[in-house]
Amino acid sequence: MKNVVKIALAGFGTVGTGLAKILKENKEWIKKRTGKEIVISKILVKNLNKPRTLIPHPNTIFVDTPEALFQDNDWDILVELIGGIDLPYQLITKALKLGKSVVTANKALLSMKGKDLLKLAETQNVGLYFEASVGGGIPIIQTLKESLSGNKIKAITGILNGTANYILTEMSQNELTFSEALNQAQEKGYAEADPSLDIKGIDAAHKLTILIFLAHGVVYPLEKLWVKGIENIETQDISFAKELGYVFKLIAQVKEKSGHLQAGVFPALLPQKHILAKVDGPFNAILVQGNAVGPIMLYGQGAGDLPTGSAVLADIISLIKNNYAPNNTGFIESPFKDANILDNVSVVCEHYFRFQVLDKPGVLSALSGIMGEHNISIAQAIQKAQNKKKGVPIVFLTHRARLGDVEKAINEINRFDFVLQPTVHYPIIH
Amino acid sequence: MKNVVKIALAGFGTVGTGLAKILKENKEWIKKRTGKEIVISKILVKNLNKPRTLIPHPNTIFVDTPEALFQDNDWDILVELIGGIDLPYQLITKALKLGKSVVTANKALLSMKGKDLLKLAETQNVGLYFEASVGGGIPIIQTLKESLSGNKIKAITGILNGTANYILTEMSQNELTFSEALNQAQEKGYAEADPSLDIKGIDAAHKLTILIFLAHGVVYPLEKLWVKGIENIETQDISFAKELGYVFKLIAQVKEKSGHLQAGVFPALLPQKHILAKVDGPFNAILVQGNAVGPIMLYGQGAGDLPTGSAVLADIISLIKNNYAPNNTGFIESPFKDANILDNVSVVCEHYFRFQVLDKPGVLSALSGIMGEHNISIAQAIQKAQNKKKGVPIVFLTHRARLGDVEKAINEINRFDFVLQPTVHYPIIH
């Protein structure tokens, strides 16, 4: 066997340079682990003239076209770290067709085109690895594919987006508004100039579909996922939650019920004692409930050059150590059926409501009356005095109730003329 | 390839029956993962006449001698779940010599004889897997061997013993004394009749040496490890810690400093905000600091039939999927050198002191004088009124100081005639 493994790297941004740094810093250690030297032999970049402070290896060649990257095919693994859909799809498809293994961090691509790509990898009997696509350096992909593969997974509950978690942590701990927290996240490099994928829950949704595929062996089409972002969370709801012993988190969750899956990405209240409630700032965590292992949680940095580079390197090492025998999905035959989906109206959980109402007699009784008519039982209520014009907020925490019933109740309540703003509602997760 | 994988199981206690239950419950799911049926074909038990409610498979044969277990050698993997040293050592050695792969949960054996057994497995080129030996169902072994193998590990900080953690949690949250909490743990099945391995830190020490081996590729002899149990922790120290914003945990820790290792098992104070401070009851967690991945934490049930059975199954599936090509240590050549050990006197951290002293003038000044002489700078102090005869407790939290200096200071302080009891001291971990 050769003693050098050659990497063709597509993209030399944050994660690509992170990978290059780790390969340099830990070169001797990686040799002890793999018996090989891992060398980045070619890098596809947009602009060949951009000055580079980090040159991975004296022999590294920078190229600016896919053709040049594939010329001679003198490398072993394609590492795709460009982002986007079309060009990565072309590059990965071409590499797989050439019988090359591929490592990618591209969750959007996997969420949308993963089925095609995994089918192709299976036909070609080559590796398509993607540890870095979910949870940065957290080994959640490996854990689902291997360590927990003998478990039936009952539930996955994750904090999968570090930007959203940073914003919610700042809103909660330092009483910032959403837009103040977002500005701060952008200044610190935790949020991009266009943060919509992160704050609208779409990035977490991409990641959740990947986890569902590995845990349950079915495809959950992205467009069928219930996705709600954090952009409308108000400071007063964060305060009420805190007063009641809860924190806000953007949760990505899938639950299995008799062969059907219930899944979504949404802001929710978690009790302060919940293990995920302690996951603050840009950190990610994934709580997995297996029918044998019980609850386990993996926690770490969900982004960043070195953590994500570490996950890419884990895939490269895994391919080398298994002599490129692929274990892409953790299943003998990749299962590409669509999930049996349980509609979200049938979700049963506790709920948080905030009504903004005129402060007049009969209001509380009318609100609780509607709740009762829809089988929603109130566990706690808070009413506070406030500015007369804007009305007063009334907060209810309820016992477990169907989401379908909750939606009906909210529709009726919003029709009352004493209700001054659309009712605010969030699920509570235990 | 055969479609049935036959297991010879040594021991049919908690974990053995857990494994059998999972294999039964998840049989079809495991086939989707491995393409095989996993069957427990023989079980070595002490007493053949004991009635068994769970029979793993219609063809399972119960035997009561090692000879009968090995007769015909008509199985593929030995799963050793007896516990103890001598018999497991014999069984595993014999299996490895026959070219059979072995899965074990036996941390004491691995800690004491792991080097011999891994050398033998390497010579024979067969698998010796031990995911269940540390952290129950938590995939920490796999994570160190594979996902983080490209990282240099700077520190591991673990809560590795569920019994000790349950006791400390009860002492802290429900204000039980140590012996009340121990009794309760025994009643609930979290502690054994003889709990000394757990409460004295020895079980955690066994596990720590296994983690050190995988993370650093060196043998840290058990007898060189600094090990201190929880049996002398007093209720008042738990209360003072709480008042100051800290919790007590039995910590297993290794830190790397310029190629040297500093390791120990000891009770320590953790800030309530520390991610490990939230690990309560019988749960375990391991925080790993890698030079690329940064901090990651794995959390789950450290014991129990199904969680530990899940880890045993993970090893079996891993052996099957890799076609028995062993990856026992995560190194190309297993490194069996002894660790370069940094003496614990050179540990630098913050400290908690409690002095029990006569309430008379000059005491505080004498205590703080000795501290100053040994370069220990006081960060916080508490003095409370108490029973005159027993004296008053004075608590100091210090800034970072060398453990060697702390020990010298304590020796001098304990010689004062106003000091009524030996001074209590614990490290603080951040």
JSON list of N, CA and C in Angstrom, two decimals, chain A residues 339-397:
[
{"chain": "A", "resi": 339, "resn": "ALA", "atom": "N", "xyz": [-40.32, 8.37, 4.42]},
{"chain": "A", "resi": 339, "resn": "ALA", "atom": "CA", "xyz": [-40.82, 8.13, 5.77]},
{"chain": "A", "resi": 339, "resn": "ALA", "atom": "C", "xyz": [-42.34, 8.12, 5.79]},
{"chain": "A", "resi": 340, "resn": "ASN", "atom": "N", "xyz": [-42.91, 7.31, 6.69]},
{"chain": "A", "resi": 340, "resn": "ASN", "atom": "CA", "xyz": [-44.33, 7.44, 7.02]},
{"chain": "A", "resi": 340, "resn": "ASN", "atom": "C", "xyz": [-44.44, 8.60, 7.99]},
{"chain": "A", "resi": 341, "resn": "ILE", "atom": "N", "xyz": [-45.13, 9.63, 7.55]},
{"chain": "A", "resi": 341, "resn": "ILE", "atom": "CA", "xyz": [-45.11, 10.88, 8.32]},
{"chain": "A", "resi": 341, "resn": "ILE", "atom": "C", "xyz": [-46.40, 11.05, 9.12]},
{"chain": "A", "resi": 342, "resn": "LEU", "atom": "N", "xyz": [-46.23, 11.37, 10.38]},
{"chain": "A", "resi": 342, "resn": "LEU", "atom": "CA", "xyz": [-47.37, 11.65, 11.25]},
{"chain": "A", "resi": 342, "resn": "LEU", "atom": "C", "xyz": [-47.55, 13.16, 11.27]},
{"chain": "A", "resi": 343, "resn": "ASP", "atom": "N", "xyz": [-48.74, 13.60, 10.94]},
{"chain": "A", "resi": 343, "resn": "ASP", "atom": "CA", "xyz": [-48.99, 15.03, 10.83]},
{"chain": "A", "resi": 343, "resn": "ASP", "atom": "C", "xyz": [-48.74, 15.74, 12.16]},
{"chain": "A", "resi": 344, "resn": "ASN", "atom": "N", "xyz": [-48.25, 16.96, 12.08]},
{"chain": "A", "resi": 344, "resn": "ASN", "atom": "CA", "xyz": [-47.93, 17.68, 13.31]},
{"chain": "A", "resi": 344, "resn": "ASN", "atom": "C", "xyz": [-49.15, 18.04, 14.15]},
{"chain": "A", "resi": 345, "resn": "VAL", "atom": "N", "xyz": [-50.32, 18.07, 13.54]},
{"chain": "A", "resi": 345, "resn": "VAL", "atom": "CA", "xyz": [-51.50, 18.37, 14.37]},
{"chain": "A", "resi": 345, "resn": "VAL", "atom": "C", "xyz": [-51.69, 17.32, 15.46]},
{"chain": "A", "resi": 346, "resn": "SER", "atom": "N", "xyz": [-51.15, 16.13, 15.25]},
{"chain": "A", "resi": 346, "resn": "SER", "atom": "CA", "xyz": [-51.31, 15.08, 16.26]},
{"chain": "A", "resi": 346, "resn": "SER", "atom": "C", "xyz": [-50.22, 15.09, 17.33]},
{"chain": "A", "resi": 347, "resn": "VAL", "atom": "N", "xyz": [-49.25, 16.03, 17.22]},
{"chain": "A", "resi": 347, "resn": "VAL", "atom": "CA", "xyz": [-48.23, 16.15, 18.28]},
{"chain": "A", "resi": 347, "resn": "VAL", "atom": "C", "xyz": [-48.93, 16.46, 19.59]},
{"chain": "A", "resi": 348, "resn": "VAL", "atom": "N", "xyz": [-48.54, 15.76, 20.65]},
{"chain": "A", "resi": 348, "resn": "VAL", "atom": "CA", "xyz": [-49.09, 16.03, 21.97]},
{"chain": "A", "resi": 348, "resn": "VAL", "atom": "C", "xyz": [-47.95, 16.49, 22.88]},
{"chain": "A", "resi": 349, "resn": "CYS", "atom": "N", "xyz": [-48.07, 17.68, 23.43]},
{"chain": "A", "resi": 349, "resn": "CYS", "atom": "CA", "xyz": [-47.06, 18.17, 24.36]},
{"chain": "A", "resi": 349, "resn": "CYS", "atom": "C", "xyz": [-47.66, 19.27, 25.22]},
{"chain": "A", "resi": 350, "resn": "GLU", "atom": "N", "xyz": [-46.87, 19.78, 26.16]},
{"chain": "A", "resi": 350, "resn": "GLU", "atom": "CA", "xyz": [-47.29, 20.94, 26.92]},
{"chain": "A", "resi": 350, "resn": "GLU", "atom": "C", "xyz": [-47.07, 22.20, 26.08]},
{"chain": "A", "resi": 351, "resn": "HIS", "atom": "N", "xyz": [-47.75, 23.27, 26.45]},
{"chain": "A", "resi": 351, "resn": "HIS", "atom": "CA", "xyz": [-47.68, 24.48, 25.62]},
{"chain": "A", "resi": 351, "resn": "HIS", "atom": "C", "xyz": [-47.54, 25.76, 26.44]},
{"chain": "A", "resi": 352, "resn": "TYR", "atom": "N", "xyz": [-46.93, 26.75, 25.79]},
{"chain": "A", "resi": 352, "resn": "TYR", "atom": "CA", "xyz": [-46.82, 28.11, 26.32]},
{"chain": "A", "resi": 352, "resn": "TYR", "atom": "C", "xyz": [-47.66, 29.01, 25.43]},
{"chain": "A", "resi": 353, "resn": "PHE", "atom": "N", "xyz": [-48.55, 29.81, 26.04]},
{"chain": "A", "resi": 353, "resn": "PHE", "atom": "CA", "xyz": [-49.34, 30.79, 25.30]},
{"chain": "A", "resi": 353, "resn": "PHE", "atom": "C", "xyz": [-49.11, 32.17, 25.90]},
{"chain": "A", "resi": 354, "resn": "ARG", "atom": "N", "xyz": [-49.03, 33.19, 25.04]},
{"chain": "A", "resi": 354, "resn": "ARG", "atom": "CA", "xyz": [-49.14, 34.56, 25.55]},
{"chain": "A", "resi": 354, "resn": "ARG", "atom": "C", "xyz": [-50.21, 35.30, 24.75]},
{"chain": "A", "resi": 355, "resn": "PHE", "atom": "N", "xyz": [-51.18, 35.78, 25.48]},
{"chain": "A", "resi": 355, "resn": "PHE", "atom": "CA", "xyz": [-52.25, 36.58, 24.88]},
{"chain": "A", "resi": 355, "resn": "PHE", "atom": "C", "xyz": [-52.00, 38.03, 25.23]},
{"chain": "A", "resi": 356, "resn": "GLN", "atom": "N", "xyz": [-52.17, 38.91, 24.29]},
{"chain": "A", "resi": 356, "resn": "GLN", "atom": "CA", "xyz": [-52.06, 40.34, 24.57]},
{"chain": "A", "resi": 356, "resn": "GLN", "atom": "C", "xyz": [-53.49, 40.88, 24.53]},
{"chain": "A", "resi": 357, "resn": "VAL", "atom": "N", "xyz": [-54.04, 41.25, 25.69]},
{"chain": "A", "resi": 357, "resn": "VAL", "atom": "CA", "xyz": [-55.49, 41.53, 25.77]},
{"chain": "A", "resi": 357, "resn": "VAL", "atom": "C", "xyz": [-55.78, 42.84, 26.49]},
{"chain": "A", "resi": 358, "resn": "LEU", "atom": "N", "xyz": [-56.98, 43.37, 26.25]},
{"chain": "A", "resi": 358, "resn": "LEU", "atom": "CA", "xyz": [-57.46, 44.51, 27.03]},
{"chain": "A", "resi": 358, "resn": "LEU", "atom": "C", "xyz": [-57.69, 44.05, 28.46]},
{"chain": "A", "resi": 359, "resn": "ASP", "atom": "N", "xyz": [-57.36, 44.92, 29.40]},
{"chain": "A", "resi": 359, "resn": "ASP", "atom": "CA", "xyz": [-57.51, 44.58, 30.80]},
{"chain": "A", "resi": 359, "resn": "ASP", "atom": "C", "xyz": [-58.94, 44.87, 31.25]},
{"chain": "A", "resi": 360, "resn": "LYS", "atom": "N", "xyz": [-59.85, 43.94, 30.98]},
{"chain": "A", "resi": 360, "resn": "LYS", "atom": "CA", "xyz": [-61.25, 44.18, 31.38]},
{"chain": "A", "resi": 360, "resn": "LYS", "atom": "C", "xyz": [-61.87, 42.89, 31.91]},
{"chain": "A", "resi": 361, "resn": "PRO", "atom": "N", "xyz": [-62.96, 43.00, 32.65]},
{"chain": "A", "resi": 361, "resn": "PRO", "atom": "CA", "xyz": [-63.54, 41.82, 33.27]},
{"chain": "A", "resi": 361, "resn": "PRO", "atom": "C", "xyz": [-63.96, 40.77, 32.24]},
{"chain": "A", "resi": 362, "resn": "GLY", "atom": "N", "xyz": [-63.87, 39.52, 32.61]},
{"chain": "A", "resi": 362, "resn": "GLY", "atom": "CA", "xyz": [-64.37, 38.45, 31.74]},
{"chain": "A", "resi": 362, "resn": "GLY", "atom": "C", "xyz": [-63.36, 37.90, 30.77]},
{"chain": "A", "resi": 363, "resn": "VAL", "atom": "N", "xyz": [-62.21, 38.59, 30.62]},
{"chain": "A", "resi": 363, "resn": "VAL", "atom": "CA", "xyz": [-61.23, 38.17, 29.61]},
{"chain": "A", "resi": 363, "resn": "VAL", "atom": "C", "xyz": [-60.63, 36.81, 29.96]},
{"chain": "A", "resi": 364, "resn": "LEU", "atom": "N", "xyz": [-60.18, 36.67, 31.21]},
{"chain": "A", "resi": 364, "resn": "LEU", "atom": "CA", "xyz": [-59.55, 35.43, 31.64]},
{"chain": "A", "resi": 364, "resn": "LEU", "atom": "C", "xyz": [-60.53, 34.27, 31.50]},
{"chain": "A", "resi": 365, "resn": "SER", "atom": "N", "xyz": [-61.76, 34.54, 31.85]},
{"chain": "A", "resi": 365, "resn": "SER", "atom": "CA", "xyz": [-62.77, 33.49, 31.78]},
{"chain": "A", "resi": 365, "resn": "SER", "atom": "C", "xyz": [-63.05, 33.09, 30.33]},
{"chain": "A", "resi": 366, "resn": "ALA", "atom": "N", "xyz": [-63.07, 34.07, 29.43]},
{"chain": "A", "resi": 366, "resn": "ALA", "atom": "CA", "xyz": [-63.30, 33.76, 28.01]},
{"chain": "A", "resi": 366, "resn": "ALA", "atom": "C", "xyz": [-62.15, 32.94, 27.44]},
{"chain": "A", "resi": 367, "resn": "LEU", "atom": "N", "xyz": [-60.91, 33.34, 27.77]},
{"chain": "A", "resi": 367, "resn": "LEU", "atom": "CA", "xyz": [-59.74, 32.62, 27.26]},
{"chain": "A", "resi": 367, "resn": "LEU", "atom": "C", "xyz": [-59.75, 31.18, 27.77]},
{"chain": "A", "resi": 368, "resn": "SER", "atom": "N", "xyz": [-59.96, 31.03, 29.08]},
{"chain": "A", "resi": 368, "resn": "SER", "atom": "CA", "xyz": [-59.87, 29.68, 29.64]},
{"chain": "A", "resi": 368, "resn": "SER", "atom": "C", "xyz": [-61.05, 28.83, 29.19]},
{"chain": "A", "resi": 369, "resn": "GLY", "atom": "N", "xyz": [-62.17, 29.51, 28.88]},
{"chain": "A", "resi": 369, "resn": "GLY", "atom": "CA", "xyz": [-63.31, 28.78, 28.36]},
{"chain": "A", "resi": 369, "resn": "GLY", "atom": "C", "xyz": [-62.99, 28.13, 27.02]},
{"chain": "A", "resi": 370, "resn": "ILE", "atom": "N", "xyz": [-62.40, 28.89, 26.11]},
{"chain": "A", "resi": 370, "resn": "ILE", "atom": "CA", "xyz": [-62.02, 28.35, 24.79]},
{"chain": "A", "resi": 370, "resn": "ILE", "atom": "C", "xyz": [-61.03, 27.19, 24.96]},
{"chain": "A", "resi": 371, "resn": "MET", "atom": "N", "xyz": [-60.07, 27.39, 25.86]},
{"chain": "A", "resi": 371, "resn": "MET", "atom": "CA", "xyz": [-59.09, 26.33, 26.10]},
{"chain": "A", "resi": 371, "resn": "MET", "atom": "C", "xyz": [-59.81, 25.04, 26.50]},
{"chain": "A", "resi": 372, "resn": "GLY", "atom": "N", "xyz": [-60.73, 25.17, 27.45]},
{"chain": "A", "resi": 372, "resn": "GLY", "atom": "CA", "xyz": [-61.46, 24.00, 27.94]},
{"chain": "A", "resi": 372, "resn": "GLY", "atom": "C", "xyz": [-62.24, 23.32, 26.82]},
{"chain": "A", "resi": 373, "resn": "GLU", "atom": "N", "xyz": [-62.85, 24.14, 25.96]},
{"chain": "A", "resi": 373, "resn": "GLU", "atom": "CA", "xyz": [-63.62, 23.54, 24.85]},
{"chain": "A", "resi": 373, "resn": "GLU", "atom": "C", "xyz": [-62.75, 22.70, 23.93]},
{"chain": "A", "resi": 374, "resn": "HIS", "atom": "N", "xyz": [-61.45, 23.01, 23.89]},
{"chain": "A", "resi": 374, "resn": "HIS", "atom": "CA", "xyz": [-60.54, 22.25, 23.02]},
{"chain": "A", "resi": 374, "resn": "HIS", "atom": "C", "xyz": [-59.67, 21.29, 23.81]},
{"chain": "A", "resi": 375, "resn": "ASN", "atom": "N", "xyz": [-60.14, 20.89, 24.97]},
{"chain": "A", "resi": 375, "resn": "ASN", "atom": "CA", "xyz": [-59.41, 19.89, 25.78]},
{"chain": "A", "resi": 375, "resn": "ASN", "atom": "C", "xyz": [-58.02, 20.31, 26.18]},
{"chain": "A", "resi": 376, "resn": "ILE", "atom": "N", "xyz": [-57.84, 21.62, 26.36]},
{"chain": "A", "resi": 376, "resn": "ILE", "atom": "CA", "xyz": [-56.53, 22.11, 26.77]},
{"chain": "A", "resi": 376, "resn": "ILE", "atom": "C", "xyz": [-56.66, 22.55, 28.22]},
{"chain": "A", "resi": 377, "resn": "SER", "atom": "N", "xyz": [-55.89, 21.90, 29.08]},
{"chain": "A", "resi": 377, "resn": "SER", "atom": "CA", "xyz": [-56.04, 22.17, 30.50]},
{"chain": "A", "resi": 377, "resn": "SER", "atom": "C", "xyz": [-54.88, 23.04, 30.99]},
{"chain": "A", "resi": 378, "resn": "ILE", "atom": "N", "xyz": [-55.22, 24.11, 31.70]},
{"chain": "A", "resi": 378, "resn": "ILE", "atom": "CA", "xyz": [-54.22, 25.12, 32.09]},
{"chain": "A", "resi": 378, "resn": "ILE", "atom": "C", "xyz": [-53.49, 24.69, 33.36]},
{"chain": "A", "resi": 379, "resn": "ALA", "atom": "N", "xyz": [-52.16, 24.75, 33.33]},
{"chain": "A", "resi": 379, "resn": "ALA", "atom": "CA", "xyz": [-51.36, 24.33, 34.48]},
{"chain": "A", "resi": 379, "resn": "ALA", "atom": "C", "xyz": [-50.92, 25.54, 35.32]},
{"chain": "A", "resi": 380, "resn": "GLN", "atom": "N", "xyz": [-50.56, 26.64, 34.64]},
{"chain": "A", "resi": 380, "resn": "GLN", "atom": "CA", "xyz": [-50.14, 27.85, 35.34]},
{"chain": "A", "resi": 380, "resn": "GLN", "atom": "C", "xyz": [-50.59, 29.06, 34.54]},
{"chain": "A", "resi": 381, "resn": "ALA", "atom": "N", "xyz": [-50.84, 30.16, 35.23]},
{"chain": "A", "resi": 381, "resn": "ALA", "atom": "CA", "xyz": [-51.20, 31.39, 34.53]},
{"chain": "A", "resi": 381, "resn": "ALA", "atom": "C", "xyz": [-50.50, 32.57, 35.18]},
{"chain": "A", "resi": 382, "resn": "ILE", "atom": "N", "xyz": [-50.08, 33.53, 34.35]},
{"chain": "A", "resi": 382, "resn": "ILE", "atom": "CA", "xyz": [-49.50, 34.77, 34.87]},
{"chain": "A", "resi": 382, "resn": "ILE", "atom": "C", "xyz": [-50.22, 35.93, 34.19]},
{"chain": "A", "resi": 383, "resn": "GLN", "atom": "N", "xyz": [-50.63, 36.91, 34.98]},
{"chain": "A", "resi": 383, "resn": "GLN", "atom": "CA", "xyz": [-51.15, 38.13, 34.37]},
{"chain": "A", "resi": 383, "resn": "GLN", "atom": "C", "xyz": [-50.40, 39.29, 35.00]},
{"chain": "A", "resi": 384, "resn": "LYS", "atom": "N", "xyz": [-49.90, 40.18, 34.19]},
{"chain": "A", "resi": 384, "resn": "LYS", "atom": "CA", "xyz": [-49.14, 41.32, 34.72]},
{"chain": "A", "resi": 384, "resn": "LYS", "atom": "C", "xyz": [-49.73, 42.63, 34.26]},
{"chain": "A", "resi": 385, "resn": "ALA", "atom": "N", "xyz": [-49.64, 43.62, 35.12]},
{"chain": "A", "resi": 385, "resn": "ALA", "atom": "CA", "xyz": [-50.09, 44.95, 34.74]},
{"chain": "A", "resi": 385, "resn": "ALA", "atom": "C", "xyz": [-49.12, 45.53, 33.72]},
{"chain": "A", "resi": 386, "resn": "GLN", "atom": "N", "xyz": [-49.62, 46.29, 32.77]},
{"chain": "A", "resi": 386, "resn": "GLN", "atom": "CA", "xyz": [-48.74, 46.92, 31.77]},
{"chain": "A", "resi": 386, "resn": "GLN", "atom": "C", "xyz": [-49.42, 48.15, 31.22]},
{"chain": "A", "resi": 387, "resn": "ASN", "atom": "N", "xyz": [-48.71, 48.84, 30.39]},
{"chain": "A", "resi": 387, "resn": "ASN", "atom": "CA", "xyz": [-49.22, 49.93, 29.59]},
{"chain": "A", "resi": 387, "resn": "ASN", "atom": "C", "xyz": [-50.67, 49.67, 29.15]},
{"chain": "A", "resi": 388, "resn": "LYS", "atom": "N", "xyz": [-51.57, 50.60, 29.50]},
{"chain": "A", "resi": 388, "resn": "LYS", "atom": "CA", "xyz": [-53.00, 50.39, 29.22]},
{"chain": "A", "resi": 388, "resn": "LYS", "atom": "C", "xyz": [-53.32, 50.25, 27.73]},
{"chain": "A", "resi": 389, "resn": "LYS", "atom": "N", "xyz": [-52.66, 51.10, 26.93]},
{"chain": "A", "resi": 389, "resn": "LYS", "atom": "CA", "xyz": [-52.97, 51.10, 25.49]},
{"chain": "A", "resi": 389, "resn": "LYS", "atom": "C", "xyz": [-52.65, 49.78, 24.80]},
{"chain": "A", "resi": 390, "resn": "LYS", "atom": "N", "xyz": [-51.45, 49.29, 25.13]},
{"chain": "A", "resi": 390, "resn": "LYS", "atom": "CA", "xyz": [-51.01, 48.05, 24.49]},
{"chain": "A", "resi": 390, "resn": "LYS", "atom": "C", "xyz": [-51.69, 46.83, 25.11]},
{"chain": "A", "resi": 391, "resn": "GLY", "atom": "N", "xyz": [-52.44, 47.05, 26.17]},
{"chain": "A", "resi": 391, "resn": "GLY", "atom": "CA", "xyz": [-53.08, 45.93, 26.85]},
{"chain": "A", "resi": 391, "resn": "GLY", "atom": "C", "xyz": [-52.13, 45.23, 27.80]},
{"chain": "A", "resi": 392, "resn": "VAL", "atom": "N", "xyz": [-52.61, 44.12, 28.34]},
{"chain": "A", "resi": 392, "resn": "VAL", "atom": "CA", "xyz": [-51.77, 43.36, 29.28]},
{"chain": "A", "resi": 392, "resn": "VAL", "atom": "C", "xyz": [-51.49, 41.98, 28.70]},
{"chain": "A", "resi": 393, "resn": "PRO", "atom": "N", "xyz": [-50.30, 41.46, 29.03]},
{"chain": "A", "resi": 393, "resn": "PRO", "atom": "CA", "xyz": [-50.02, 40.09, 28.59]},
{"chain": "A", "resi": 393, "resn": "PRO", "atom": "C", "xyz": [-50.57, 39.09, 29.61]},
{"chain": "A", "resi": 394, "resn": "ILE", "atom": "N", "xyz": [-51.16, 38.03, 29.12]},
{"chain": "A", "resi": 394, "resn": "ILE", "atom": "CA", "xyz": [-51.55, 36.90, 29.99]},
{"chain": "A", "resi": 394, "resn": "ILE", "atom": "C", "xyz": [-50.83, 35.67, 29.45]},
{"chain": "A", "resi": 395, "resn": "VAL", "atom": "N", "xyz": [-50.15, 34.98, 30.35]},
{"chain": "A", "resi": 395, "resn": "VAL", "atom": "CA", "xyz": [-49.40, 33.79, 29.93]},
{"chain": "A", "resi": 395, "resn": "VAL", "atom": "C", "xyz": [-50.04, 32.55, 30.55]},
{"chain": "A", "resi": 396, "resn": "PHE", "atom": "N", "xyz": [-50.27, 31.54, 29.73]},
{"chain": "A", "resi": 396, "resn": "PHE", "atom": "CA", "xyz": [-50.73, 30.23, 30.20]},
{"chain": "A", "resi": 396, "resn": "PHE", "atom": "C", "xyz": [-49.64, 29.19, 29.91]},
{"chain": "A", "resi": 397, "resn": "LEU", "atom": "N", "xyz": [-49.37, 28.34, 30.89]},
{"chain": "A", "resi": 397, "resn": "LEU", "atom": "CA", "xyz": [-48.70, 27.07, 30.59]},
{"chain": "A", "resi": 397, "resn": "LEU", "atom": "C", "xyz": [-49.77, 25.99, 30.71]}
]
